[in-house]
Amino acid sequence: MADTLAIGLAIEMEPTTWESIRTPGESARPVILKIPDVPAAIEIDPSGRLRPLRQHGVPVGEEIDKLMTSAGLRSRLHNVRAKSRDIAFDLLAPFTLPGRFPSRTEFQSIFRWAPLIELLAYALATRYLKALEDLRERARVEANPAFSPGECNYCAITHTMAHFVLMSSDAPDYRLVEAARSSTLNGWSPSLGFTRARTVWLAAAGAKLAAAFGSGALECYLRTLATARHAFRIFDALFGLTAIALSHDHAREEILQAVMHHAQRAGDRSVDDIDCVTLAFRSAIEVLKWRAGEHSPLAALDRLGWSRDHEGDGLASPAAFRLDPTETAPNGMMLGFSALPAILRASPAQHYPRSKARVYRLKLRETEMLQIARRAWLLRPTE
């Protein structure tokens, strides 16, 4: 991903390099440069303005490396890309290094290149999901009462996954569905790796991904509702379905009817926490019955430290980094469902604090990381 990002940065750093590619007859037309190995390109208009482009089907434009017809041009490109690669690694550091967390400006510095890197970001997120599964299995076996490096890694990995998902959350659904076909994880859903981490901020990233998948994720969620015996898998399916319904109004009635049908049959099979399942179904149905465009209840927003218009730090509040989405909100519903309308109205950048100085408010103490990790791993060990 750093290499692909570096290509975009190199073009931006040296626009005059690409002007030499134009022929005299093309001076009034945009140049489209195909990015190697990803279905994306960069358009440079005659004024020099750059615009990243998604491509689907037959790629348009010429691959950059094939346009380097002279030794001088190739050498110049090599030098620029060496510099831009260092910049790309610096830009990605707050997203990938343990103990770091990006500000809104730092997120936007990456997100503007989303058409180039979103599929790579999503692929990295799914790869991290396998690492999370390994960490959970070890924790369930060891159940060490002391804080372990694995628990610290778990928190770091889930947040890195969320960053990559938010980078790709504006991708067209066909791109994500095509990428997901390579996944071989049993019981896969777009949101499970995030909802199961048991914080509202991470669940919000899962909701954004479920909404991005849209109808492409309905089958996996509905299958879970029909067969799952673990309360949290049922919660995840309901959370993902509700996120899709709120984001794709044409699917709302179909999803509501399906959820109501499964709610009536939830007691027909043995589940590990029927009270949790009952509340999750009731919460999902209530939100699905809200009028289109209805806001999250103010009491739920106050509980999370969010404002209705997402001014200030947006969704990046200390409470959102610590509270469980299955907690009961002041309106009697699960907190995650009460917060869903607000989550889905927020832009990807509004998941991050407004300044670097505000990041420190989100930092989890070791005792808090231990509590959250245990909540995710051990509260219901059969999940």
Coordinates of C-alpha atoms in Angstrom, one line a residue:
M1 CA 0.0 0.0 0.0
A2 CA 2.9 2.4 0.8
D3 CA 4.3 1.8 -2.7
T4 CA 0.9 2.6 -4.4
L5 CA 0.5 5.7 -2.2
A6 CA 4.0 6.7 -3.1
I7 CA 3.1 6.8 -6.8
G8 CA 0.3 9.2 -6.2
L9 CA 2.6 11.4 -4.1
A10 CA 5.3 11.3 -6.7
I11 CA 3.0 12.5 -9.4
E12 CA 1.9 15.3 -7.1
M13 CA 5.4 16.3 -6.1
E14 CA 6.7 16.6 -9.7
P15 CA 3.8 17.6 -12.0
T16 CA 6.2 19.0 -14.6
T17 CA 7.6 15.4 -15.1
W18 CA 4.2 14.3 -16.4
E19 CA 3.7 17.4 -18.6
S20 CA 6.5 16.1 -20.9
I21 CA 4.4 13.0 -21.7
R22 CA 1.8 15.1 -23.5
T23 CA 1.9 15.4 -27.2
P24 CA 1.2 18.9 -28.8
G25 CA -2.3 17.7 -29.9
E26 CA -3.1 16.6 -26.4
S27 CA -2.3 19.8 -24.6
A28 CA -6.0 20.6 -23.9
R29 CA -7.0 17.1 -22.8
P30 CA -6.4 15.4 -19.4
V31 CA -3.7 12.9 -19.1
I32 CA -4.8 9.6 -17.4
L33 CA -2.0 7.6 -15.8
K34 CA -2.8 4.0 -14.9
I35 CA -1.5 2.8 -11.5
P36 CA 0.3 -0.5 -11.7
D37 CA -1.4 -3.6 -10.1
V38 CA -4.6 -1.8 -8.9
P39 CA -7.8 -0.8 -10.8
A40 CA -7.2 2.9 -10.4
A41 CA -5.6 5.8 -12.3
I42 CA -4.7 9.5 -11.8
E43 CA -6.1 12.1 -14.1
I44 CA -4.1 15.3 -14.6
D45 CA -6.0 18.1 -16.2
P46 CA -4.4 20.7 -18.4
S47 CA -4.1 23.1 -15.4
G48 CA -2.1 20.4 -13.5
R49 CA -4.8 19.5 -11.0
L50 CA -4.7 15.8 -10.0
R51 CA -7.7 13.5 -9.4
P52 CA -7.5 9.9 -8.3
L53 CA -9.9 7.7 -10.3
R54 CA -11.5 4.3 -9.7
Q55 CA -11.6 2.0 -12.7
H56 CA -13.9 -1.0 -13.4
G57 CA -13.9 -3.3 -16.4
V58 CA -11.5 -2.2 -19.1
P59 CA -8.8 0.1 -17.7
V60 CA -8.4 3.5 -19.2
G61 CA -5.0 5.3 -19.6
E62 CA -1.4 4.3 -20.0
E63 CA 0.6 2.6 -17.2
I64 CA 3.1 5.0 -15.8
D65 CA 6.2 2.8 -16.2
K66 CA 5.4 2.3 -19.9
L67 CA 5.4 6.0 -20.6
M68 CA 9.0 6.4 -19.4
T69 CA 10.5 6.3 -22.8
S70 CA 13.8 8.0 -22.1
A71 CA 16.6 7.1 -19.6
G72 CA 16.5 10.7 -18.2
L73 CA 12.7 10.4 -17.5
R74 CA 13.1 7.0 -15.9
S75 CA 15.9 8.3 -13.7
R76 CA 13.9 11.3 -12.6
L77 CA 10.9 9.2 -11.8
H78 CA 13.0 6.7 -9.8
N79 CA 14.5 9.6 -7.7
V80 CA 11.1 11.2 -7.0
R81 CA 9.5 7.8 -6.1
A82 CA 12.3 7.1 -3.6
K83 CA 11.5 10.4 -1.8
S84 CA 7.7 9.9 -2.0
R85 CA 8.0 6.4 -0.6
D86 CA 9.6 7.8 2.6
I87 CA 6.8 10.3 2.8
A88 CA 4.2 7.5 2.3
F89 CA 5.6 5.5 5.2
D90 CA 5.6 8.6 7.4
L91 CA 1.9 9.2 6.5
L92 CA 1.0 5.6 7.3
A93 CA 2.9 5.5 10.7
P94 CA 0.0 6.8 12.9
F95 CA -2.2 4.1 11.4
T96 CA 0.1 1.1 11.9
L97 CA 2.5 1.7 14.7
P98 CA 1.5 0.5 18.3
G99 CA 0.6 3.3 20.6
R100 CA -0.1 5.7 17.8
F101 CA -3.4 7.1 16.7
P102 CA -4.1 9.6 13.8
S103 CA -5.8 12.9 13.9
R104 CA -8.4 14.0 11.5
T105 CA -5.9 15.8 9.3
E106 CA -3.6 12.8 9.2
F107 CA -6.6 10.6 8.2
Q108 CA -7.5 13.0 5.4
S109 CA -4.0 13.1 4.1
I110 CA -4.4 9.4 3.3
F111 CA -8.1 9.3 2.6
R112 CA -7.8 11.7 -0.4
W113 CA -6.0 8.8 -2.2
A114 CA -8.7 6.3 -1.4
P115 CA -9.4 5.3 -5.1
L116 CA -5.8 4.1 -5.3
I117 CA -5.4 2.3 -2.0
E118 CA -8.9 1.2 -0.8
L119 CA -8.7 -2.4 -2.1
L120 CA -5.2 -2.8 -0.6
A121 CA -6.5 -1.3 2.7
Y122 CA -9.4 -3.7 2.7
A123 CA -7.2 -6.7 1.9
L124 CA -4.9 -5.7 4.8
A125 CA -7.8 -5.4 7.2
T126 CA -9.0 -9.0 6.3
R127 CA -5.4 -10.2 6.8
Y128 CA -5.3 -8.7 10.3
L129 CA -8.6 -10.4 11.0
K130 CA -6.9 -13.8 10.9
A131 CA -4.3 -12.5 13.4
L132 CA -7.1 -11.5 15.7
E133 CA -8.6 -15.0 15.5
D134 CA -5.2 -16.5 16.5
L135 CA -4.9 -14.1 19.4
R136 CA -8.4 -14.9 20.7
E137 CA -7.7 -18.6 20.5
R138 CA -4.5 -18.3 22.6
A139 CA -6.3 -16.1 25.1
R140 CA -9.1 -18.5 25.6
V141 CA -6.6 -21.3 26.3
E142 CA -4.3 -19.3 28.6
A143 CA -6.8 -17.1 30.4
N144 CA -3.8 -15.4 32.1
P145 CA -5.0 -13.0 34.9
A146 CA -2.1 -10.6 34.2
F147 CA -1.9 -8.2 31.4
S148 CA -0.1 -9.8 28.5
P149 CA 1.5 -8.6 25.2
G150 CA -1.2 -10.5 23.3
E151 CA -3.9 -8.3 24.8
C152 CA -2.0 -5.2 24.0
N153 CA -1.5 -6.5 20.4
Y154 CA -5.2 -7.3 20.2
C155 CA -6.1 -3.6 20.9
A156 CA -3.5 -2.3 18.4
I157 CA -4.5 -4.7 15.7
T158 CA -8.3 -4.0 15.9
H159 CA -7.6 -0.2 15.6
T160 CA -5.3 -0.7 12.7
M161 CA -8.0 -2.8 11.0
A162 CA -10.5 -0.1 11.7
H163 CA -8.3 2.6 10.1
F164 CA -7.9 0.5 6.9
V165 CA -11.6 -0.2 6.8
L166 CA -12.4 3.5 7.1
M167 CA -9.9 4.2 4.3
S168 CA -12.0 1.9 2.1
S169 CA -15.5 2.7 3.4
D170 CA -16.4 5.0 0.4
A171 CA -15.5 2.3 -2.1
P172 CA -18.3 1.2 -4.4
D173 CA -19.9 -2.0 -3.2
Y174 CA -18.8 -4.0 -6.3
R175 CA -15.2 -3.4 -5.4
L176 CA -15.5 -4.7 -1.8
V177 CA -17.7 -7.7 -2.8
E178 CA -15.2 -8.7 -5.4
A179 CA -12.4 -8.4 -2.8
A180 CA -14.4 -10.4 -0.2
R181 CA -14.8 -13.4 -2.5
S182 CA -11.2 -14.4 -1.7
S183 CA -12.0 -14.6 2.0
T184 CA -12.0 -18.1 3.4
L185 CA -12.8 -17.3 7.0
N186 CA -15.6 -19.4 8.5
G187 CA -18.6 -17.3 9.6
W188 CA -17.2 -14.2 7.9
S189 CA -19.1 -11.0 8.0
P190 CA -17.9 -7.4 7.2
S191 CA -18.5 -6.2 10.7
L192 CA -17.7 -9.2 13.1
G193 CA -14.1 -8.4 13.7
F194 CA -15.1 -4.9 14.9
T195 CA -18.3 -5.5 16.8
R196 CA -16.7 -8.4 18.7
A197 CA -14.0 -6.1 20.0
R198 CA -16.7 -4.7 22.2
T199 CA -16.2 -0.9 21.9
V200 CA -18.6 1.5 20.2
W201 CA -15.8 3.2 18.2
L202 CA -14.7 -0.1 16.7
A203 CA -18.3 -1.2 16.1
A204 CA -18.8 2.1 14.2
A205 CA -16.1 1.0 11.8
G206 CA -17.9 -2.3 11.3
A207 CA -21.2 -0.5 10.6
K208 CA -19.5 1.6 8.0
L209 CA -18.1 -1.5 6.3
A210 CA -21.5 -3.3 6.4
A211 CA -23.1 -0.2 4.8
A212 CA -20.4 -0.1 2.1
F213 CA -21.1 -3.7 1.2
G214 CA -24.8 -3.1 1.0
S215 CA -26.9 -5.9 -0.5
G216 CA -23.7 -7.9 -1.1
A217 CA -23.6 -8.7 2.6
L218 CA -27.3 -9.6 3.2
E219 CA -26.9 -13.3 2.6
C220 CA -24.1 -13.8 5.2
Y221 CA -26.0 -11.8 7.8
L222 CA -29.4 -13.5 7.2
R223 CA -27.7 -16.9 7.3
T224 CA -26.2 -16.1 10.7
L225 CA -29.6 -15.0 12.0
A226 CA -31.1 -18.3 10.9
T227 CA -28.4 -20.6 12.3
A228 CA -26.2 -18.9 15.0
R229 CA -26.4 -20.0 18.6
H230 CA -24.0 -17.5 20.1
A231 CA -25.6 -14.2 21.2
F232 CA -22.8 -12.0 19.9
R233 CA -22.9 -13.4 16.4
I234 CA -26.6 -12.7 16.4
F235 CA -26.0 -9.2 17.6
D236 CA -23.4 -8.7 14.9
A237 CA -25.8 -9.9 12.2
L238 CA -28.6 -7.6 13.4
F239 CA -26.1 -4.6 13.7
G240 CA -24.9 -5.1 10.2
L241 CA -28.3 -5.6 8.7
T242 CA -29.6 -2.4 10.5
A243 CA -26.6 -0.5 9.2
I244 CA -27.4 -1.6 5.6
A245 CA -31.1 -0.8 6.0
L246 CA -30.4 2.8 7.2
S247 CA -27.9 3.4 4.4
H248 CA -29.9 1.8 1.6
D249 CA -33.5 2.8 1.9
H250 CA -34.7 0.4 -0.8
A251 CA -33.6 -2.6 1.3
R252 CA -35.1 -1.3 4.6
E253 CA -38.5 -3.0 4.4
E254 CA -37.1 -6.3 3.3
I255 CA -34.6 -6.3 6.1
L256 CA -37.3 -5.3 8.7
Q257 CA -39.5 -8.2 7.6
A258 CA -36.6 -10.6 7.8
V259 CA -35.5 -9.5 11.2
M260 CA -39.1 -9.7 12.6
H261 CA -39.4 -13.2 11.2
H262 CA -36.2 -14.4 12.8
A263 CA -37.1 -12.6 16.1
Q264 CA -40.2 -14.8 16.3
R265 CA -38.1 -18.0 15.8
A266 CA -35.1 -17.1 18.0
G267 CA -36.5 -19.1 20.9
D268 CA -36.8 -22.2 18.8
R269 CA -33.1 -23.0 19.2
S270 CA -30.8 -22.9 22.1
V271 CA -28.7 -19.7 22.3
D272 CA -26.1 -18.9 24.9
D273 CA -27.8 -15.7 26.2
I274 CA -31.5 -15.4 25.4
D275 CA -31.8 -12.1 27.2
C276 CA -29.0 -10.5 25.1
V277 CA -30.6 -11.9 21.9
T278 CA -34.0 -10.7 22.8
L279 CA -32.8 -7.2 23.5
A280 CA -30.7 -7.1 20.3
F281 CA -33.7 -8.1 18.2
R282 CA -36.0 -5.6 20.0
S283 CA -33.4 -2.8 19.5
A284 CA -32.8 -3.6 15.8
I285 CA -36.6 -3.7 15.1
E286 CA -37.2 -0.4 16.9
V287 CA -34.4 1.4 14.9
L288 CA -35.7 -0.1 11.6
K289 CA -39.1 1.3 12.4
W290 CA -37.8 4.8 12.9
R291 CA -38.7 7.3 10.2
A292 CA -36.1 7.6 7.5
G293 CA -33.6 10.3 8.5
E294 CA -34.4 10.1 12.2
H295 CA -31.6 11.0 14.5
S296 CA -30.0 9.0 17.3
P297 CA -31.6 9.9 20.7
L298 CA -29.9 12.7 22.5
A299 CA -29.5 10.7 25.6
A300 CA -27.5 8.1 23.7
L301 CA -25.3 10.8 22.2
D302 CA -24.7 12.3 25.6
R303 CA -23.7 8.9 26.9
L304 CA -21.1 8.7 24.2
G305 CA -19.9 12.3 24.4
W306 CA -21.0 12.9 20.8
S307 CA -22.8 16.0 19.3
R308 CA -25.6 15.6 16.8
D309 CA -23.7 17.5 14.1
H310 CA -20.3 15.8 15.0
E311 CA -18.6 19.0 15.7
G312 CA -15.4 18.9 17.7
D313 CA -13.9 15.4 17.9
G314 CA -16.8 13.7 16.1
L315 CA -17.0 10.0 17.0
A316 CA -13.6 10.0 18.6
S317 CA -14.7 10.4 22.3
P318 CA -13.1 8.7 25.3
A319 CA -16.5 7.0 26.0
A320 CA -16.8 5.6 22.5
F321 CA -13.3 4.0 23.0
R322 CA -14.5 2.3 26.2
L323 CA -18.2 1.6 26.2
D324 CA -19.7 -1.7 25.0
P325 CA -22.2 -1.5 22.1
T326 CA -24.4 -4.1 23.8
E327 CA -24.7 -1.9 26.9
T328 CA -28.3 -0.8 27.6
A329 CA -28.7 2.9 26.6
P330 CA -30.9 5.4 28.5
N331 CA -33.8 4.6 26.1
G332 CA -33.7 0.9 27.0
M333 CA -32.2 -0.2 23.7
M334 CA -28.7 -1.4 23.1
L335 CA -26.3 1.5 22.9
G336 CA -24.8 0.4 19.5
F337 CA -28.3 0.4 17.9
S338 CA -29.2 3.8 19.4
A339 CA -26.0 5.3 18.0
L340 CA -26.3 3.8 14.5
P341 CA -28.0 6.8 12.8
A342 CA -25.3 9.1 14.2
I343 CA -22.5 6.7 13.1
L344 CA -23.8 6.4 9.6
R345 CA -24.2 10.2 9.2
A346 CA -20.6 10.8 10.2
S347 CA -18.0 11.1 7.4
P348 CA -15.0 8.7 7.7
A349 CA -12.8 11.7 8.8
Q350 CA -15.3 12.4 11.7
H351 CA -14.2 9.1 13.3
Y352 CA -11.0 11.0 14.3
P353 CA -10.2 13.8 16.7
R354 CA -10.0 17.3 15.3
S355 CA -6.3 17.8 16.3
K356 CA -3.2 15.8 17.2
A357 CA -3.3 17.4 20.7
R358 CA -6.7 15.7 21.3
V359 CA -5.5 12.2 20.6
Y360 CA -4.1 11.8 24.1
R361 CA -7.7 11.8 25.5
L362 CA -8.4 8.5 23.7
K363 CA -5.3 6.6 25.0
L364 CA -6.3 3.5 27.0
R365 CA -4.5 2.6 30.2
E366 CA -3.3 -1.0 30.5
T367 CA -6.1 -1.8 32.9
E368 CA -8.6 -0.5 30.4
M369 CA -7.1 -2.5 27.6
L370 CA -7.2 -5.6 29.8
Q371 CA -10.9 -5.0 30.6
I372 CA -11.8 -4.5 27.0
A373 CA -9.8 -7.5 25.8
R374 CA -11.3 -9.7 28.4
R375 CA -14.8 -8.4 27.5
A376 CA -14.1 -9.5 23.9
W377 CA -12.4 -12.8 24.7
L378 CA -13.7 -14.3 27.9
L379 CA -17.1 -12.9 28.8
R380 CA -18.8 -15.5 26.7
P381 CA -16.0 -17.9 25.9
T382 CA -18.1 -20.0 23.5
E383 CA -18.4 -17.2 20.9

